[in-house]
Coordinates of C-alpha atoms in Angstrom, one line a residue:
M207 CA -7.3 -27.4 1.1
A208 CA -8.5 -26.4 -2.3
L209 CA -7.8 -22.9 -3.4
E210 CA -10.3 -21.1 -5.7
Y211 CA -9.0 -17.6 -5.7
N212 CA -7.5 -15.3 -8.4
K213 CA -5.8 -12.4 -6.6
S214 CA -5.3 -10.4 -9.8
S215 CA -9.1 -10.4 -10.6
L216 CA -10.0 -9.2 -7.1
S217 CA -7.2 -6.8 -6.2
A218 CA -8.3 -3.2 -5.4
C219 CA -6.3 -0.7 -3.4
T220 CA -5.9 2.9 -2.3
S221 CA -2.6 4.8 -2.3
I222 CA -0.9 7.9 -1.0
L223 CA 2.3 9.6 -2.0
I224 CA 3.9 12.6 -0.3
G225 CA 7.0 14.6 -1.3
K226 CA 9.7 15.5 1.2
G227 CA 8.9 19.2 1.2
A228 CA 5.2 18.5 2.0
T229 CA 6.0 16.6 5.3
V230 CA 6.6 18.0 8.8
D231 CA 10.0 16.4 9.1
G232 CA 11.3 16.2 5.5
S233 CA 10.4 12.5 5.1
T234 CA 9.3 11.0 1.8
I235 CA 6.2 8.9 2.3
I236 CA 4.4 6.3 0.2
G237 CA 1.6 4.0 1.4
R238 CA -1.1 1.7 0.2
N239 CA -3.9 -0.6 1.4
E240 CA -3.6 -4.1 -0.2
D241 CA -7.2 -5.0 -0.7
A242 CA -8.4 -8.3 -2.1
K243 CA -10.2 -10.8 0.2
A244 CA -11.4 -10.6 3.8
S245 CA -9.6 -13.9 4.8
W246 CA -6.3 -14.2 2.9
P247 CA -3.3 -14.1 5.2
K248 CA -0.1 -12.1 4.6
H249 CA 3.4 -12.7 5.9
F250 CA 6.3 -10.3 6.4
V251 CA 9.8 -11.4 5.5
I252 CA 13.4 -10.3 4.9
H253 CA 15.3 -11.6 1.9
E254 CA 19.0 -11.5 2.6
H255 CA 21.6 -10.0 0.2
K256 CA 22.8 -12.8 -2.2
E257 CA 25.5 -13.0 -4.9
F258 CA 24.8 -16.0 -7.1
T259 CA 27.3 -17.8 -9.3
E260 CA 24.7 -19.1 -11.7
Q261 CA 22.2 -17.1 -13.8
Q262 CA 19.0 -16.6 -12.0
K263 CA 15.6 -16.8 -13.6
F264 CA 12.2 -15.7 -12.3
I265 CA 9.3 -18.0 -13.3
S266 CA 5.8 -16.9 -12.4
Q267 CA 3.3 -19.2 -10.9
A268 CA 0.4 -16.9 -11.9
N269 CA 1.0 -17.1 -15.7
D270 CA 3.9 -18.0 -18.0
F271 CA 5.8 -14.8 -17.4
Q272 CA 9.6 -15.4 -16.9
M273 CA 12.8 -13.4 -17.2
D274 CA 16.5 -13.6 -16.3
L275 CA 17.6 -11.8 -13.2
P276 CA 21.0 -10.2 -12.2
K277 CA 23.3 -12.4 -10.3
I278 CA 23.5 -9.9 -7.4
R279 CA 20.3 -9.5 -5.4
S280 CA 20.2 -6.8 -2.7
K281 CA 18.5 -7.4 0.7
Y282 CA 14.9 -6.4 0.7
S283 CA 11.7 -6.7 2.8
A284 CA 8.4 -7.9 1.4
T285 CA 4.9 -9.0 2.4
P286 CA 4.1 -12.1 0.4
E287 CA 0.9 -14.2 0.4
W288 CA 0.7 -17.2 2.7
T289 CA 0.7 -19.4 -0.4
S290 CA 2.5 -18.9 -3.6
K291 CA 0.0 -21.1 -5.6
E292 CA -1.4 -18.0 -7.4
G293 CA 1.9 -16.1 -7.3
L294 CA 4.2 -14.4 -4.8
F295 CA 2.5 -11.0 -4.4
E296 CA 5.3 -9.5 -2.4
E297 CA 3.6 -6.1 -2.6
D298 CA 5.8 -3.7 -0.6
G299 CA 9.2 -3.2 1.1
F300 CA 12.5 -1.5 1.2
N301 CA 15.8 -2.7 -0.2
E302 CA 19.2 -2.2 1.3
Y303 CA 19.8 1.1 -0.6
G304 CA 16.8 2.7 1.0
V305 CA 14.5 2.5 -1.9
G306 CA 10.8 1.8 -1.1
M307 CA 8.4 0.2 -3.5
S308 CA 4.7 -0.6 -3.3
A309 CA 3.0 -2.6 -6.1
T310 CA 0.3 -2.3 -7.2
E311 CA -2.6 0.1 -7.4
S312 CA -5.0 -1.8 -9.8
A313 CA -6.6 0.3 -12.5
Y314 CA -8.4 0.0 -15.8
S315 CA -7.7 1.1 -19.4
N316 CA -10.3 1.9 -22.0
Q317 CA -11.3 -0.3 -24.9
R318 CA -9.9 2.0 -27.6
V319 CA -6.4 1.7 -26.1
L320 CA -6.6 -2.0 -25.4
G321 CA -7.8 -2.6 -29.0
A322 CA -4.6 -1.0 -30.2
D323 CA -2.2 -2.5 -27.6
P324 CA -3.9 -5.4 -25.7
L325 CA -2.7 -6.7 -22.4
E326 CA -0.2 -9.5 -22.6
I327 CA -1.7 -12.6 -21.0
N328 CA 1.8 -13.8 -20.1
G329 CA 3.3 -10.4 -19.4
I330 CA 4.4 -9.2 -16.0
G331 CA 1.7 -8.7 -13.4
E332 CA 1.3 -7.4 -9.8
E333 CA 2.4 -10.7 -8.3
A334 CA 6.0 -10.4 -9.8
M335 CA 6.8 -6.7 -9.7
I336 CA 8.4 -6.4 -6.3
T337 CA 10.4 -9.6 -6.8
V338 CA 11.9 -8.7 -10.1
V339 CA 12.4 -4.9 -9.5
L340 CA 13.1 -3.9 -5.9
P341 CA 16.2 -6.0 -5.2
Y342 CA 17.9 -4.7 -8.4
I343 CA 17.6 -0.9 -8.1
K344 CA 19.4 1.8 -6.1
T345 CA 17.1 4.8 -6.5
A346 CA 13.4 5.4 -7.0
K347 CA 14.0 6.6 -10.6
E348 CA 15.9 3.5 -11.4
G349 CA 12.9 1.5 -10.3
V350 CA 10.7 3.4 -12.7
L351 CA 13.1 2.7 -15.6
R352 CA 13.6 -1.0 -14.8
L353 CA 9.9 -1.7 -14.6
G354 CA 9.3 0.3 -17.7
E355 CA 11.9 -1.7 -19.6
I356 CA 10.4 -4.9 -18.4
I357 CA 6.9 -3.9 -19.6
E358 CA 8.2 -2.7 -23.0
K359 CA 10.0 -6.1 -23.5
Y360 CA 7.6 -8.6 -22.0
G361 CA 4.3 -6.7 -21.8
T362 CA 2.0 -6.6 -18.8
C363 CA -1.1 -8.6 -18.1
E364 CA -2.8 -5.8 -16.1
T365 CA -3.2 -2.1 -15.9
N366 CA -1.4 -0.9 -12.7
G367 CA 0.0 1.9 -10.7
V368 CA 3.3 1.5 -8.8
L369 CA 4.8 3.6 -6.1
F370 CA 8.6 4.3 -5.6
S371 CA 10.5 6.3 -3.1
D372 CA 13.9 7.1 -1.8
R373 CA 15.4 9.8 0.5
D374 CA 14.9 12.5 -2.1
E375 CA 12.2 11.5 -4.5
V376 CA 8.7 10.0 -4.8
W377 CA 7.6 8.6 -8.2
Y378 CA 4.3 7.2 -9.4
F379 CA 4.4 4.8 -12.4
E380 CA 1.3 3.8 -14.5
S381 CA 1.0 1.2 -17.2
G382 CA -1.8 2.1 -19.6
S383 CA -1.9 -0.8 -22.0
G384 CA 0.1 -4.0 -22.9
H385 CA 3.4 -2.1 -23.4
Y386 CA 3.0 1.6 -22.9
W387 CA 3.6 3.4 -19.6
V388 CA 4.4 6.8 -18.0
A389 CA 5.7 8.0 -14.6
Q390 CA 5.5 11.3 -12.8
R391 CA 7.7 12.5 -10.0
I392 CA 5.6 13.9 -7.1
P393 CA 6.7 17.5 -6.6
D394 CA 8.5 17.9 -3.3
D395 CA 5.8 20.3 -2.0
S396 CA 2.9 18.2 -3.0
Y397 CA 1.0 14.9 -2.4
A398 CA -1.3 12.6 -4.4
V399 CA -4.0 10.0 -3.5
V400 CA -5.0 7.3 -6.0
A401 CA -7.9 4.9 -6.0
N402 CA -8.2 2.2 -8.7
Q403 CA -8.1 4.6 -11.7
L404 CA -5.3 5.8 -14.0
A405 CA -4.4 9.1 -12.3
I406 CA -1.5 10.9 -14.1
Q407 CA -2.7 13.8 -16.2
E408 CA -0.7 16.1 -18.4
I409 CA 2.7 14.8 -19.5
D410 CA 5.5 17.3 -20.2
F411 CA 7.7 15.5 -22.6
D412 CA 10.4 18.1 -22.3
D413 CA 10.7 17.8 -18.5
E414 CA 13.0 14.7 -17.9
K415 CA 13.3 15.5 -14.3
N416 CA 9.7 15.0 -13.5
F417 CA 8.4 12.7 -16.3
L418 CA 9.4 9.3 -17.7
Y419 CA 7.6 7.3 -20.4
H420 CA 7.8 4.8 -23.2
K421 CA 9.8 6.5 -25.9
D422 CA 7.2 5.8 -28.6
I423 CA 4.1 6.6 -26.6
Q424 CA 3.3 9.8 -28.5
K425 CA 3.6 8.0 -31.9
F426 CA 1.4 5.1 -30.6
V427 CA -1.3 7.5 -29.5
S428 CA -1.1 9.5 -32.8
D429 CA -1.0 6.5 -35.1
N430 CA -4.1 5.0 -33.4
H431 CA -6.0 8.3 -33.2
L432 CA -6.4 8.0 -29.4
N433 CA -6.1 11.6 -28.3
A434 CA -9.4 13.6 -28.7
K435 CA -7.5 16.8 -27.6
P436 CA -4.2 16.6 -29.6
D437 CA -3.0 20.0 -28.3
T438 CA -2.4 18.3 -24.9
F439 CA -1.3 14.9 -23.7
N440 CA -3.5 13.9 -20.7
F441 CA -2.6 10.3 -19.9
R442 CA -5.7 9.7 -17.8
E443 CA -8.0 11.0 -20.5
I444 CA -6.3 9.0 -23.3
F445 CA -5.8 5.7 -21.5
G446 CA -8.2 5.7 -18.6
T447 CA -11.9 5.1 -18.1
H448 CA -14.9 7.3 -17.2
T449 CA -17.7 5.0 -16.0
L450 CA -20.4 5.0 -13.4
S451 CA -18.3 2.4 -11.5
D452 CA -15.4 4.9 -11.3
E453 CA -17.7 7.5 -9.8
I454 CA -19.0 5.2 -7.1
Y455 CA -16.0 3.0 -6.5
S456 CA -12.9 5.1 -7.1
T457 CA -13.2 8.9 -7.2
P458 CA -14.9 9.3 -3.8
R459 CA -11.8 8.0 -2.1
V460 CA -9.6 10.5 -3.9
W461 CA -12.2 13.3 -3.1
W462 CA -12.0 12.3 0.6
G463 CA -8.3 12.6 0.8
Q464 CA -8.2 15.9 -1.0
Q465 CA -10.9 17.3 1.2
E466 CA -9.0 16.2 4.3
F467 CA -5.6 17.5 3.2
S468 CA -6.3 20.5 1.1
G469 CA -9.5 21.8 2.7
K470 CA -13.2 21.5 2.0
T471 CA -14.4 22.4 -1.5
D472 CA -17.7 22.2 -3.4
E473 CA -16.3 19.4 -5.6
S474 CA -18.5 16.3 -5.8
P475 CA -17.3 12.9 -4.6
E476 CA -18.2 11.6 -8.0
S477 CA -16.3 14.2 -10.0
E478 CA -14.2 12.8 -12.9
N479 CA -12.0 16.0 -12.8
L480 CA -10.2 15.7 -9.5
S481 CA -6.5 16.7 -9.8
F482 CA -3.7 14.1 -9.5
I483 CA -1.2 16.4 -7.9
K484 CA -2.4 18.5 -4.9
K485 CA -0.9 20.8 -2.3
A486 CA -2.0 20.4 1.3
N487 CA -3.1 23.2 3.6
R488 CA -0.5 22.1 6.2
L489 CA 2.6 20.0 6.4
L490 CA 1.7 16.3 6.5
S491 CA 3.0 13.5 8.7
V492 CA 3.2 9.8 8.7
D493 CA 0.1 9.9 11.0
D494 CA -1.8 11.7 8.2
A495 CA -0.9 9.0 5.7
Q496 CA -1.9 6.2 8.2
D497 CA -5.2 8.0 9.1
Y498 CA -6.1 8.4 5.4
L499 CA -5.5 4.7 4.7
A500 CA -7.5 3.8 7.9
S501 CA -10.4 6.1 7.0
H502 CA -14.0 5.3 5.9
F503 CA -15.6 8.7 5.3
Q504 CA -15.9 9.5 9.0
K505 CA -18.2 12.4 9.9
T506 CA -20.0 12.2 6.5
P507 CA -23.2 10.5 5.4
Y508 CA -21.1 8.0 3.5
D509 CA -19.5 6.4 6.5
P510 CA -20.6 2.7 6.6
L511 CA -20.7 2.8 10.4
N512 CA -23.5 5.4 10.6
E513 CA -27.2 4.9 9.8
S514 CA -27.5 7.4 7.0
K515 CA -29.3 6.3 3.8
D516 CA -26.1 7.0 2.0
N517 CA -23.8 4.9 4.2
K518 CA -23.3 2.3 1.5
R519 CA -23.2 4.7 -1.4
F520 CA -19.4 4.7 -1.9
R521 CA -16.6 2.2 -1.4
P522 CA -14.6 3.2 1.7
I523 CA -10.8 3.3 1.9
S524 CA -10.5 1.0 4.9
L525 CA -12.6 -2.1 4.6
A526 CA -12.8 -5.8 5.5
K527 CA -11.0 -6.9 2.4
T528 CA -7.7 -5.2 3.3
Q529 CA -5.0 -7.9 3.7
E530 CA -2.4 -5.4 5.0
S531 CA -1.7 -1.7 4.9
H532 CA 1.7 -0.2 4.8
V533 CA 3.4 3.2 4.9
L534 CA 7.0 3.4 3.8
Q535 CA 8.7 6.4 5.4
V536 CA 12.3 7.6 4.5
R537 CA 13.4 10.1 7.1
P538 CA 16.2 12.7 6.5
N539 CA 19.6 13.0 8.2
M540 CA 19.9 9.4 9.3
A541 CA 21.7 6.3 8.1
P542 CA 19.4 4.5 5.7
E543 CA 19.1 1.5 8.0
I544 CA 17.5 3.8 10.6
A545 CA 15.9 6.3 8.3
C546 CA 13.7 3.8 6.4
V547 CA 10.7 2.7 8.5
H548 CA 8.3 0.1 7.2
W549 CA 5.0 0.8 9.1
L550 CA 2.9 -2.3 8.7
A551 CA -0.7 -2.9 9.7
M552 CA -1.8 -6.5 9.3
G553 CA -5.5 -6.9 8.3
V554 CA -7.9 -3.9 8.2
A555 CA -6.1 -0.7 8.8
S556 CA -8.8 1.0 10.9
Q557 CA -8.9 -2.0 13.2
S558 CA -5.1 -2.7 13.3
I559 CA -1.9 -1.0 14.4
Y560 CA 0.9 0.3 12.1
V561 CA 3.9 -1.3 13.7
P562 CA 7.3 0.4 12.8
F563 CA 10.0 -1.9 11.5
Y564 CA 13.5 -0.6 10.7
M565 CA 14.9 -1.3 7.3
G566 CA 18.2 -2.3 8.9
M567 CA 16.8 -5.3 10.7
T568 CA 17.9 -8.8 9.6
D569 CA 14.8 -10.8 10.3
T570 CA 11.1 -10.5 11.1
P571 CA 9.2 -11.8 14.2
E572 CA 8.0 -15.4 14.0
E573 CA 4.4 -14.3 14.2
Y574 CA 4.8 -12.4 10.9
K575 CA 5.9 -15.6 9.1
L576 CA 2.9 -17.6 10.2
G577 CA -0.7 -17.7 9.1
E578 CA -2.6 -19.9 6.7
L579 CA -6.2 -20.9 6.2
P580 CA -8.0 -21.5 8.5
Y581 CA -7.4 -19.2 11.5
D582 CA -4.1 -19.6 13.4
S583 CA -3.8 -18.0 16.9
K584 CA 0.0 -17.7 16.6
S585 CA -0.2 -15.5 13.5
A586 CA 0.2 -11.7 13.6
Y587 CA -2.2 -11.4 10.7
W588 CA -4.9 -13.5 12.4
T589 CA -4.4 -11.7 15.8
Y590 CA -5.2 -8.4 14.3
K591 CA -8.1 -9.9 12.2
L592 CA -9.6 -11.5 15.2
A593 CA -9.8 -8.3 17.1
G594 CA -11.6 -6.7 14.2
V595 CA -14.0 -9.6 13.8
L596 CA -14.9 -9.4 17.5
L597 CA -15.5 -5.6 17.2
D598 CA -17.6 -5.8 14.0
S599 CA -20.9 -7.0 15.6
H600 CA -20.9 -4.5 18.4
Y601 CA -19.2 -1.3 17.1
K602 CA -21.5 1.0 19.1
E603 CA -20.9 -0.8 22.4
L604 CA -17.2 -1.6 22.0
G605 CA -15.8 0.9 19.6
K606 CA -14.7 3.5 22.2
M607 CA -12.8 0.9 24.2
F608 CA -11.2 -0.5 21.0
Q609 CA -10.0 3.0 19.9
D610 CA -8.7 3.9 23.3
K611 CA -6.5 0.8 23.3
Q612 CA -5.3 1.6 19.7
E613 CA -4.3 5.1 20.8
A614 CA -2.5 3.8 23.9
I615 CA -0.5 1.3 21.8
N616 CA 0.3 4.0 19.2
I617 CA 1.6 6.4 21.8
T618 CA 3.8 3.8 23.3
L619 CA 5.2 2.7 19.9
R620 CA 6.1 6.3 19.0
K621 CA 7.9 6.8 22.2
K622 CA 9.8 3.5 21.7
L623 CA 10.7 4.5 18.2
H624 CA 12.0 7.9 19.3
D625 CA 14.1 6.2 22.0
F626 CA 15.4 3.5 19.7
D627 CA 16.4 6.2 17.1
E628 CA 18.5 8.0 19.6
Q629 CA 20.3 4.9 20.8
A630 CA 20.8 3.5 17.2
S631 CA 22.7 6.6 16.2
S632 CA 25.5 5.6 18.5
K633 CA 25.9 2.0 17.3
D634 CA 28.7 1.0 15.0
D635 CA 28.2 -0.8 11.7
E636 CA 28.7 -4.2 13.4
E637 CA 26.3 -3.6 16.3
L638 CA 23.5 -1.8 14.3
P639 CA 21.8 -4.7 12.5
N640 CA 21.3 -6.7 15.6
Y641 CA 20.2 -3.7 17.6
L642 CA 17.6 -2.6 14.9
T643 CA 16.3 -6.2 14.8
K644 CA 15.8 -6.4 18.5
A645 CA 14.2 -3.0 18.5
S646 CA 11.8 -3.9 15.7
F647 CA 10.9 -7.2 17.5
E648 CA 10.2 -5.4 20.7
M649 CA 7.8 -3.0 19.1
A650 CA 6.0 -5.8 17.2
K651 CA 5.7 -7.7 20.5
L652 CA 4.4 -4.7 22.3
S653 CA 1.6 -4.3 19.8
I654 CA 0.7 -7.9 19.5
D655 CA 0.6 -8.3 23.3
G656 CA -1.6 -5.2 23.5
Y657 CA -4.0 -6.7 21.0
K658 CA -4.2 -10.0 22.9
E659 CA -5.2 -8.0 25.9
L660 CA -7.8 -6.2 23.7
I661 CA -9.1 -9.5 22.4
A662 CA -9.6 -10.8 25.9
Q663 CA -11.5 -7.7 26.9
L664 CA -13.6 -7.8 23.7
I665 CA -14.6 -11.4 24.5
T666 CA -15.3 -10.6 28.1
D667 CA -17.5 -7.6 27.3
S668 CA -19.3 -9.4 24.5
T669 CA -20.6 -12.2 26.6
D670 CA -23.8 -10.4 27.6
F671 CA -24.8 -9.5 24.0
S672 CA -26.2 -13.0 23.3
P673 CA -29.8 -13.1 22.1
L674 CA -30.3 -16.0 24.5
N675 CA -30.7 -13.6 27.4
F676 CA -33.3 -12.5 29.9
K677 CA -33.3 -9.9 32.6
T678 CA -32.9 -11.9 35.8
D679 CA -33.9 -10.9 39.3
M680 CA -30.6 -10.8 41.1
N681 CA -32.4 -11.8 44.3
L682 CA -33.4 -15.2 42.9

């Protein structure tokens, strides 16, 4: 079928990053909703470790970006598009060293900056970043440096944010123009939520532990008179935007996360001055990250599911255009194959299930490799999407039953994961990959089977909602 779709022009996401000292169990956590189009299937794959004899080259199908790659490619997981016609868009995953990466959080740069350093039409974009970075790094910081070097050399065709994590650190990377970038380490005791805006604020050029950047960025800003407050260096203020669109589309999602995690304040959802780095009023869990990515301003006038006059005022976090949502968790005191859990929710996060997959698995379930256009009943993506579509027309009537089923599946998955963790710790190096693969497959099947039961119940309960109906005398 004909494809008329430019992913890069439509991509819009929401992200969360949490340092290890801010979580209940010492995990590092990064997560993001991949938002673009309501019907655009995703797959989930494992690329095996390979050592090539010939020089490898990446050639983009989205533009003319290309670059040489190392001969050794580590094993990594990814969630590519169902078609590579517009590019790979592998988006998120872990590599064999326990490094997590999520790319990208789309953002915007202001016209002053782009006038001085325009975006490169054939530079690296979102579609290529996982593919050319994740298999070739051993720490989160190495990921920042590799992506920065690529952007300096080849330029980038987009303004983006990129998330990196490993056992010890969480980093957030932002490109602000064609070649200039910065990155900040999320403090261990803090978190950040980001929503389609450049987010990093003050850069401390003397703090190499917590900040990385293009070595000439200060000179570039000075030479082009871009800093209206030269006594400071606020990356968001210098490179970012402040528009009405930001206040309606982006900042309310940041506001919501900060209100949920740090406590209620008098700050406005439309504030342009929300902090990037925040401390929570409690220790956060992987459930908090998932709940944030699945949220839609519940219990406020801005929830699209209520009947308030403001229910369409702001863009919610979880929405129909989410292709997949992921949370990458690295847990402490475990072998990396067990410690790294790729929680993956296909389709709309609020209507799906975050299924845990071990990094140490060697393959993904067949259902996660299927799914094109149109609908395919054998596809994991389409199974979760179908349940949401059946719910959409009758939220009031079916929502409680839907949520009860989600909760039951989530409880069972967490018990399974706990049991598998205990058993995995006793497996030797030869047994472990096969064991983790079987465990991951079992959890995926449990969730999909549960959703097939849910779909059957949704269809059954929906049959009486037809407008072609009449109250019939049961005695006739």
